[in-house]
Amino acid sequence: MFKLGKLAIDVAKHYGADYADIRIIDTKNEEINVKNGKLNVDYSNTLGFGVRVLFKGSWGFSSSDNLSVSEIKKVSKEAVMIAKASSMLQKEKVQLAREDVYHDHWFTPVLKNPFRVPLEKKVELLFKIDEILRKKSEIKVASSEMSFQNIRKWFISSEDSEIVQDLLRSGGGYSATAVGNNDMQTRSYPASFGGQYYSGGYEIIEQMELLQNAERIRDEAIALLSAPQCPNEIKDIILGGAQMVLQIHESVGHATELDRVLGYEENYAGSSFATLEKYKKFKYGSNIVNLFADATIPMGLATQGYDDDGVKSQRWDIVKNGILTGYMTNRELAHKIKDTRSKGCNRSQGFYSIPIIRISNLSLAPGEWELEDLIKDTKDGIYMDVNRSWSIDQRRLNFQFGCEIGYEIKNGKLGRMLKNCSYQDITPNFWNKCDAICNENYWDLWGVINCGKGQPGQRAEMSHGSAPARFRKVEVGIGN
Amino acid sequence: MLKKEKLLDFADTILKLSDADMTTVTVAGTKESLTRFSNNQITQNVDSLKYSFTIRTVYDGKVGVVNGTSLEKKNLSKFIEKAKDIAKNQTHKKEIFPLSSKQDYTFTKSFDKKTENLAPEIRAKYVKDAVKLCEKERLESAGIFSNGATCVVIANSNELEAHNETSNVTFSITVQTKDSSGWAEQNELSINDMDIIGKTKIAIEKAKKSKNPKDLKPGKYTVLLEPAAVADLISFLSYTTFNGLMISEGRSPLSGKIGEKISSTMINLYDDPYFKGVGGLPFDFEGFPRKKLTLIENGILKEIPTDRKVAKMLKIDNNGHSLGPDDEYGPLPLNLYLKEGDLSFEKMVESTQNGLLITQFHYVNMLNPITTTITGMTRNGIFFIEDGKVKHGVKNLRFTQSILEALENVSMISNKVVLQSGGFGGGFAVPGLKIDHFNFTSKTEF
């Protein structure tokens, strides 16, 4: 592969490229789903390459799924021609931040390769879950799934880096949808929209306690049908970890992507309120709010050795003691915040996509509270968990998020189950209302596998760690 | 893009190699060239051509599905063996419908070679022309110019051969002042129908007109939704409310309501892949011909999309809306056409005493599928209308609104439909709407 990669670089240079890199990517996926007793198994294997070049400070990118010498020559030349067209409308030349040259092979630590676990073993587990979920007639849709992905990626650049990475992620979960009482309610485990995912092997599935929680989830979905609506009032809220992941992702992760901040996403995903004049000054949250990005954290979905710029993975602060202190950056834009080195956030969906800035693993540092004490300390509130819906404005200020399940908190005690729970606020107002975060015993990483961004659209994966946290005086139950 | 004969030849190779009881091959190709700009310069410029194929084999009531990208024939036996391996290693059988046989389809003109293959210099020139206009007004712009094509082939061991190809071109631009923005977009099947300068002028005008936006208290307002905002609203009808499986399983508010009034009598909604410019597929993902559906006629629910499973559950005909033989999501109407009315959008504005003109919505998401309640933000041009005139820009608002309730409150429909991009499988065709009592629940800071 290195030989083919070097050929791409040589061809690009021959046609005038000042910088070139190639990523050759071989991806294997296995998706297993049981829905209402019906099994679907889907296996895919994709292989291709993408060539990215700079010509006089302008980008060009082309790709192909035909890994032949003639196609590599053709695509490399095309990338340079596209870059030449880009230079027709250029105000500022792209400057790449300096990065060391690496010759390395990095791989995800794995105990059990999920692709070697017999299919029938995985299928049997899903059928057992399906049987429990559908034991009660109110459940109209029971869906359980597992998904495994193995990416082997070669990166070769004109700066002489040669990097191979073997990335493996595993995960799954299930949901039960109950219908009745003129209503429909869904509960999911461990998280919604496909479950929970980590970097690692089949050991992840074995540690999820999938079967042990199936009855509870089924019964909660049914109970929600007759539960009272979340009231439309101002309340203190405690968000569980599975909801905090969405809160961190939407209101901090995207808001601190430097390309968004600089207007590169203005026409599609939007920009950000966290603009450069706020850097190192802005009170993003209360003093106890500490958010850090970490592409080296064990089991994170954005955990890797190097990003698609060939930058080595790092950990850094995004919000420190409530102050905005960092952004997600790449080699192209790092200099815009006077950084001499990229934080390593440039990633692409596949060989056919140009790398763009993506959220790294971004986590809220744990606080000191026991969850029991936090509930005892709350007079009039709601505990909400597991995301159900999300919407946020184009500068990441006004958000409205919904949760699958909630519980009333009255005078320090958990009370009735509530349905259709939602809350709405403005991002910095909300994070400044955070007055308590649970301790490391409640802290976990949650995987996001469906983060969309860019034109053409790209999907990326990352994890967010959090423990439950409390926010004072928030509007809940909008539209109820 | 590869032509029909080459794609069918690839599929035929697989069909000949497979020893399964049933074999189906689907090949999809996407050519996408996209020039992206922001801060008045090109920031990204890409070209990609990718194919994907799916092999579905059935052995004794058990299914194995594999996917790949490379159309190199030398690796195919590996994929076929894997599909066989998956099927044979199962102990659970499921109901398998027989494969569809050869069908007749109705084709509309949806492919233009020139549009598929515009050179990067041509895209850059279009972008340069648009940016030049913005710079003249000292405004910042961001957007895309993209062109390409998609193709799909479905062939099976029961002699089915289905092929379709569609070209596409999109120009989208956001223009900004210090405190306002304007947006315009055009989606067509042919470059000959594009008006880059015209769209840029609309975005510039909206940005300039919405300068110094005023705060507005959230509440219920009469709204005039431009077609892009209407598409944001009704796209959820396509994915959820009109999902044939959800309807048949009691998970949609339309369950059991065929023949009942579900919206204003002014509403006529169709699923029409043959509508000019929409570029819909003439067949579904099992190869059955897609029938044009009358979903709502004068406010009455008439038809719903079906595949064979839903048709069997509801004891009605299969009308060709399957997403695939093993699909568990449910058949969808992918090409909504909301019938136009008889008033110009300008006349609708003139008729409005107090109201809001909305250009576009942003990040709309479903809150409650049973009440069809969705939430989202306004974006890139929201204006206050007073005494029939556009008075001033307004800071963006969040709405929380039931779609079916909004369709009940429609009081006017504009006389021109605009094509909206819907991705693979074509787009929508929708006019502008005037809707009373539209519910805004909070505001933002810009």
JSON list of N, CA, C and O in Angstrom, two decimals, chain A residues 61-91:
[
{"chain": "A", "resi": 61, "resn": "PHE", "atom": "N", "xyz": [-9.38, 17.70, -4.11]},
{"chain": "A", "resi": 61, "resn": "PHE", "atom": "CA", "xyz": [-9.55, 16.34, -3.57]},
{"chain": "A", "resi": 61, "resn": "PHE", "atom": "C", "xyz": [-10.28, 15.48, -4.59]},
{"chain": "A", "resi": 61, "resn": "PHE", "atom": "O", "xyz": [-11.26, 15.91, -5.21]},
{"chain": "A", "resi": 62, "resn": "SER", "atom": "N", "xyz": [-9.79, 14.27, -4.77]},
{"chain": "A", "resi": 62, "resn": "SER", "atom": "CA", "xyz": [-10.50, 13.32, -5.62]},
{"chain": "A", "resi": 62, "resn": "SER", "atom": "C", "xyz": [-10.31, 11.91, -5.05]},
{"chain": "A", "resi": 62, "resn": "SER", "atom": "O", "xyz": [-9.35, 11.67, -4.30]},
{"chain": "A", "resi": 63, "resn": "SER", "atom": "N", "xyz": [-11.22, 11.01, -5.41]},
{"chain": "A", "resi": 63, "resn": "SER", "atom": "CA", "xyz": [-11.16, 9.67, -4.80]},
{"chain": "A", "resi": 63, "resn": "SER", "atom": "C", "xyz": [-11.66, 8.61, -5.77]},
{"chain": "A", "resi": 63, "resn": "SER", "atom": "O", "xyz": [-12.29, 8.93, -6.78]},
{"chain": "A", "resi": 64, "resn": "SER", "atom": "N", "xyz": [-11.40, 7.38, -5.43]},
{"chain": "A", "resi": 64, "resn": "SER", "atom": "CA", "xyz": [-11.86, 6.27, -6.27]},
{"chain": "A", "resi": 64, "resn": "SER", "atom": "C", "xyz": [-11.89, 4.97, -5.46]},
{"chain": "A", "resi": 64, "resn": "SER", "atom": "O", "xyz": [-11.16, 4.83, -4.48]},
{"chain": "A", "resi": 65, "resn": "ASP", "atom": "N", "xyz": [-12.73, 4.04, -5.89]},
{"chain": "A", "resi": 65, "resn": "ASP", "atom": "CA", "xyz": [-12.74, 2.72, -5.24]},
{"chain": "A", "resi": 65, "resn": "ASP", "atom": "C", "xyz": [-11.97, 1.69, -6.07]},
{"chain": "A", "resi": 65, "resn": "ASP", "atom": "O", "xyz": [-12.04, 0.50, -5.80]},
{"chain": "A", "resi": 66, "resn": "ASN", "atom": "N", "xyz": [-11.25, 2.16, -7.07]},
{"chain": "A", "resi": 66, "resn": "ASN", "atom": "CA", "xyz": [-10.47, 1.25, -7.92]},
{"chain": "A", "resi": 66, "resn": "ASN", "atom": "C", "xyz": [-8.98, 1.45, -7.61]},
{"chain": "A", "resi": 66, "resn": "ASN", "atom": "O", "xyz": [-8.37, 2.43, -8.03]},
{"chain": "A", "resi": 67, "resn": "LEU", "atom": "N", "xyz": [-8.42, 0.51, -6.86]},
{"chain": "A", "resi": 67, "resn": "LEU", "atom": "CA", "xyz": [-7.06, 0.68, -6.35]},
{"chain": "A", "resi": 67, "resn": "LEU", "atom": "C", "xyz": [-6.03, 0.13, -7.34]},
{"chain": "A", "resi": 67, "resn": "LEU", "atom": "O", "xyz": [-5.23, -0.74, -7.01]},
{"chain": "A", "resi": 68, "resn": "SER", "atom": "N", "xyz": [-6.04, 0.68, -8.55]},
{"chain": "A", "resi": 68, "resn": "SER", "atom": "CA", "xyz": [-5.07, 0.23, -9.55]},
{"chain": "A", "resi": 68, "resn": "SER", "atom": "C", "xyz": [-4.08, 1.37, -9.81]},
{"chain": "A", "resi": 68, "resn": "SER", "atom": "O", "xyz": [-4.36, 2.54, -9.53]},
{"chain": "A", "resi": 69, "resn": "VAL", "atom": "N", "xyz": [-2.94, 1.01, -10.39]},
{"chain": "A", "resi": 69, "resn": "VAL", "atom": "CA", "xyz": [-1.90, 2.01, -10.67]},
{"chain": "A", "resi": 69, "resn": "VAL", "atom": "C", "xyz": [-2.44, 3.10, -11.60]},
{"chain": "A", "resi": 69, "resn": "VAL", "atom": "O", "xyz": [-2.26, 4.30, -11.35]},
{"chain": "A", "resi": 70, "resn": "SER", "atom": "N", "xyz": [-3.15, 2.69, -12.64]},
{"chain": "A", "resi": 70, "resn": "SER", "atom": "CA", "xyz": [-3.64, 3.69, -13.60]},
{"chain": "A", "resi": 70, "resn": "SER", "atom": "C", "xyz": [-4.66, 4.62, -12.95]},
{"chain": "A", "resi": 70, "resn": "SER", "atom": "O", "xyz": [-4.69, 5.82, -13.21]},
{"chain": "A", "resi": 71, "resn": "GLU", "atom": "N", "xyz": [-5.51, 4.06, -12.07]},
{"chain": "A", "resi": 71, "resn": "GLU", "atom": "CA", "xyz": [-6.54, 4.89, -11.42]},
{"chain": "A", "resi": 71, "resn": "GLU", "atom": "C", "xyz": [-5.89, 5.86, -10.42]},
{"chain": "A", "resi": 71, "resn": "GLU", "atom": "O", "xyz": [-6.32, 7.02, -10.31]},
{"chain": "A", "resi": 72, "resn": "ILE", "atom": "N", "xyz": [-4.87, 5.40, -9.73]},
{"chain": "A", "resi": 72, "resn": "ILE", "atom": "CA", "xyz": [-4.18, 6.29, -8.78]},
{"chain": "A", "resi": 72, "resn": "ILE", "atom": "C", "xyz": [-3.56, 7.46, -9.52]},
{"chain": "A", "resi": 72, "resn": "ILE", "atom": "O", "xyz": [-3.65, 8.62, -9.09]},
{"chain": "A", "resi": 73, "resn": "LYS", "atom": "N", "xyz": [-2.97, 7.18, -10.67]},
{"chain": "A", "resi": 73, "resn": "LYS", "atom": "CA", "xyz": [-2.37, 8.26, -11.48]},
{"chain": "A", "resi": 73, "resn": "LYS", "atom": "C", "xyz": [-3.46, 9.25, -11.92]},
{"chain": "A", "resi": 73, "resn": "LYS", "atom": "O", "xyz": [-3.29, 10.46, -11.84]},
{"chain": "A", "resi": 74, "resn": "LYS", "atom": "N", "xyz": [-4.59, 8.69, -12.38]},
{"chain": "A", "resi": 74, "resn": "LYS", "atom": "CA", "xyz": [-5.68, 9.53, -12.89]},
{"chain": "A", "resi": 74, "resn": "LYS", "atom": "C", "xyz": [-6.26, 10.41, -11.77]},
{"chain": "A", "resi": 74, "resn": "LYS", "atom": "O", "xyz": [-6.45, 11.62, -11.94]},
{"chain": "A", "resi": 75, "resn": "VAL", "atom": "N", "xyz": [-6.52, 9.80, -10.62]},
{"chain": "A", "resi": 75, "resn": "VAL", "atom": "CA", "xyz": [-7.16, 10.53, -9.51]},
{"chain": "A", "resi": 75, "resn": "VAL", "atom": "C", "xyz": [-6.22, 11.60, -8.94]},
{"chain": "A", "resi": 75, "resn": "VAL", "atom": "O", "xyz": [-6.65, 12.71, -8.60]},
{"chain": "A", "resi": 76, "resn": "SER", "atom": "N", "xyz": [-4.93, 11.29, -8.84]},
{"chain": "A", "resi": 76, "resn": "SER", "atom": "CA", "xyz": [-3.96, 12.27, -8.33]},
{"chain": "A", "resi": 76, "resn": "SER", "atom": "C", "xyz": [-3.91, 13.49, -9.24]},
{"chain": "A", "resi": 76, "resn": "SER", "atom": "O", "xyz": [-3.88, 14.63, -8.78]},
{"chain": "A", "resi": 77, "resn": "LYS", "atom": "N", "xyz": [-3.90, 13.23, -10.53]},
{"chain": "A", "resi": 77, "resn": "LYS", "atom": "CA", "xyz": [-3.90, 14.33, -11.49]},
{"chain": "A", "resi": 77, "resn": "LYS", "atom": "C", "xyz": [-5.19, 15.16, -11.35]},
{"chain": "A", "resi": 77, "resn": "LYS", "atom": "O", "xyz": [-5.15, 16.39, -11.33]},
{"chain": "A", "resi": 78, "resn": "GLU", "atom": "N", "xyz": [-6.33, 14.47, -11.23]},
{"chain": "A", "resi": 78, "resn": "GLU", "atom": "CA", "xyz": [-7.62, 15.15, -11.07]},
{"chain": "A", "resi": 78, "resn": "GLU", "atom": "C", "xyz": [-7.61, 16.06, -9.85]},
{"chain": "A", "resi": 78, "resn": "GLU", "atom": "O", "xyz": [-8.11, 17.19, -9.89]},
{"chain": "A", "resi": 79, "resn": "ALA", "atom": "N", "xyz": [-7.05, 15.56, -8.74]},
{"chain": "A", "resi": 79, "resn": "ALA", "atom": "CA", "xyz": [-7.01, 16.35, -7.50]},
{"chain": "A", "resi": 79, "resn": "ALA", "atom": "C", "xyz": [-6.26, 17.65, -7.73]},
{"chain": "A", "resi": 79, "resn": "ALA", "atom": "O", "xyz": [-6.67, 18.72, -7.25]},
{"chain": "A", "resi": 80, "resn": "VAL", "atom": "N", "xyz": [-5.16, 17.58, -8.49]},
{"chain": "A", "resi": 80, "resn": "VAL", "atom": "CA", "xyz": [-4.37, 18.80, -8.76]},
{"chain": "A", "resi": 80, "resn": "VAL", "atom": "C", "xyz": [-5.18, 19.75, -9.66]},
{"chain": "A", "resi": 80, "resn": "VAL", "atom": "O", "xyz": [-5.20, 20.97, -9.43]},
{"chain": "A", "resi": 81, "resn": "MET", "atom": "N", "xyz": [-5.87, 19.18, -10.64]},
{"chain": "A", "resi": 81, "resn": "MET", "atom": "CA", "xyz": [-6.67, 20.03, -11.54]},
{"chain": "A", "resi": 81, "resn": "MET", "atom": "C", "xyz": [-7.77, 20.75, -10.76]},
{"chain": "A", "resi": 81, "resn": "MET", "atom": "O", "xyz": [-8.07, 21.92, -11.00]},
{"chain": "A", "resi": 82, "resn": "ILE", "atom": "N", "xyz": [-8.37, 20.04, -9.81]},
{"chain": "A", "resi": 82, "resn": "ILE", "atom": "CA", "xyz": [-9.43, 20.64, -8.98]},
{"chain": "A", "resi": 82, "resn": "ILE", "atom": "C", "xyz": [-8.83, 21.75, -8.11]},
{"chain": "A", "resi": 82, "resn": "ILE", "atom": "O", "xyz": [-9.43, 22.83, -7.95]},
{"chain": "A", "resi": 83, "resn": "ALA", "atom": "N", "xyz": [-7.64, 21.50, -7.56]},
{"chain": "A", "resi": 83, "resn": "ALA", "atom": "CA", "xyz": [-6.98, 22.53, -6.74]},
{"chain": "A", "resi": 83, "resn": "ALA", "atom": "C", "xyz": [-6.68, 23.77, -7.58]},
{"chain": "A", "resi": 83, "resn": "ALA", "atom": "O", "xyz": [-6.80, 24.91, -7.10]},
{"chain": "A", "resi": 84, "resn": "LYS", "atom": "N", "xyz": [-6.28, 23.55, -8.82]},
{"chain": "A", "resi": 84, "resn": "LYS", "atom": "CA", "xyz": [-5.99, 24.69, -9.71]},
{"chain": "A", "resi": 84, "resn": "LYS", "atom": "C", "xyz": [-7.27, 25.51, -9.91]},
{"chain": "A", "resi": 84, "resn": "LYS", "atom": "O", "xyz": [-7.24, 26.74, -9.93]},
{"chain": "A", "resi": 85, "resn": "ALA", "atom": "N", "xyz": [-8.42, 24.82, -10.06]},
{"chain": "A", "resi": 85, "resn": "ALA", "atom": "CA", "xyz": [-9.71, 25.53, -10.21]},
{"chain": "A", "resi": 85, "resn": "ALA", "atom": "C", "xyz": [-10.03, 26.29, -8.92]},
{"chain": "A", "resi": 85, "resn": "ALA", "atom": "O", "xyz": [-10.51, 27.44, -8.97]},
{"chain": "A", "resi": 86, "resn": "SER", "atom": "N", "xyz": [-9.74, 25.70, -7.77]},
{"chain": "A", "resi": 86, "resn": "SER", "atom": "CA", "xyz": [-9.99, 26.38, -6.48]},
{"chain": "A", "resi": 86, "resn": "SER", "atom": "C", "xyz": [-9.21, 27.68, -6.40]},
{"chain": "A", "resi": 86, "resn": "SER", "atom": "O", "xyz": [-9.68, 28.67, -5.82]},
{"chain": "A", "resi": 87, "resn": "SER", "atom": "N", "xyz": [-8.01, 27.68, -6.97]},
{"chain": "A", "resi": 87, "resn": "SER", "atom": "CA", "xyz": [-7.16, 28.87, -6.85]},
{"chain": "A", "resi": 87, "resn": "SER", "atom": "C", "xyz": [-7.71, 30.06, -7.65]},
{"chain": "A", "resi": 87, "resn": "SER", "atom": "O", "xyz": [-7.22, 31.17, -7.51]},
{"chain": "A", "resi": 88, "resn": "MET", "atom": "N", "xyz": [-8.76, 29.80, -8.47]},
{"chain": "A", "resi": 88, "resn": "MET", "atom": "CA", "xyz": [-9.40, 30.90, -9.20]},
{"chain": "A", "resi": 88, "resn": "MET", "atom": "C", "xyz": [-10.11, 31.87, -8.26]},
{"chain": "A", "resi": 88, "resn": "MET", "atom": "O", "xyz": [-10.39, 33.01, -8.61]},
{"chain": "A", "resi": 89, "resn": "LEU", "atom": "N", "xyz": [-10.46, 31.41, -7.06]},
{"chain": "A", "resi": 89, "resn": "LEU", "atom": "CA", "xyz": [-11.15, 32.29, -6.11]},
{"chain": "A", "resi": 89, "resn": "LEU", "atom": "C", "xyz": [-10.53, 32.08, -4.74]},
{"chain": "A", "resi": 89, "resn": "LEU", "atom": "O", "xyz": [-11.03, 31.31, -3.91]},
{"chain": "A", "resi": 90, "resn": "GLN", "atom": "N", "xyz": [-9.40, 32.73, -4.55]},
{"chain": "A", "resi": 90, "resn": "GLN", "atom": "CA", "xyz": [-8.63, 32.53, -3.31]},
{"chain": "A", "resi": 90, "resn": "GLN", "atom": "C", "xyz": [-8.27, 33.88, -2.71]},
{"chain": "A", "resi": 90, "resn": "GLN", "atom": "O", "xyz": [-7.74, 34.76, -3.39]},
{"chain": "A", "resi": 91, "resn": "LYS", "atom": "N", "xyz": [-8.60, 34.07, -1.44]},
{"chain": "A", "resi": 91, "resn": "LYS", "atom": "CA", "xyz": [-8.25, 35.34, -0.76]},
{"chain": "A", "resi": 91, "resn": "LYS", "atom": "C", "xyz": [-7.02, 35.13, 0.13]},
{"chain": "A", "resi": 91, "resn": "LYS", "atom": "O", "xyz": [-6.25, 36.02, 0.35]}
]
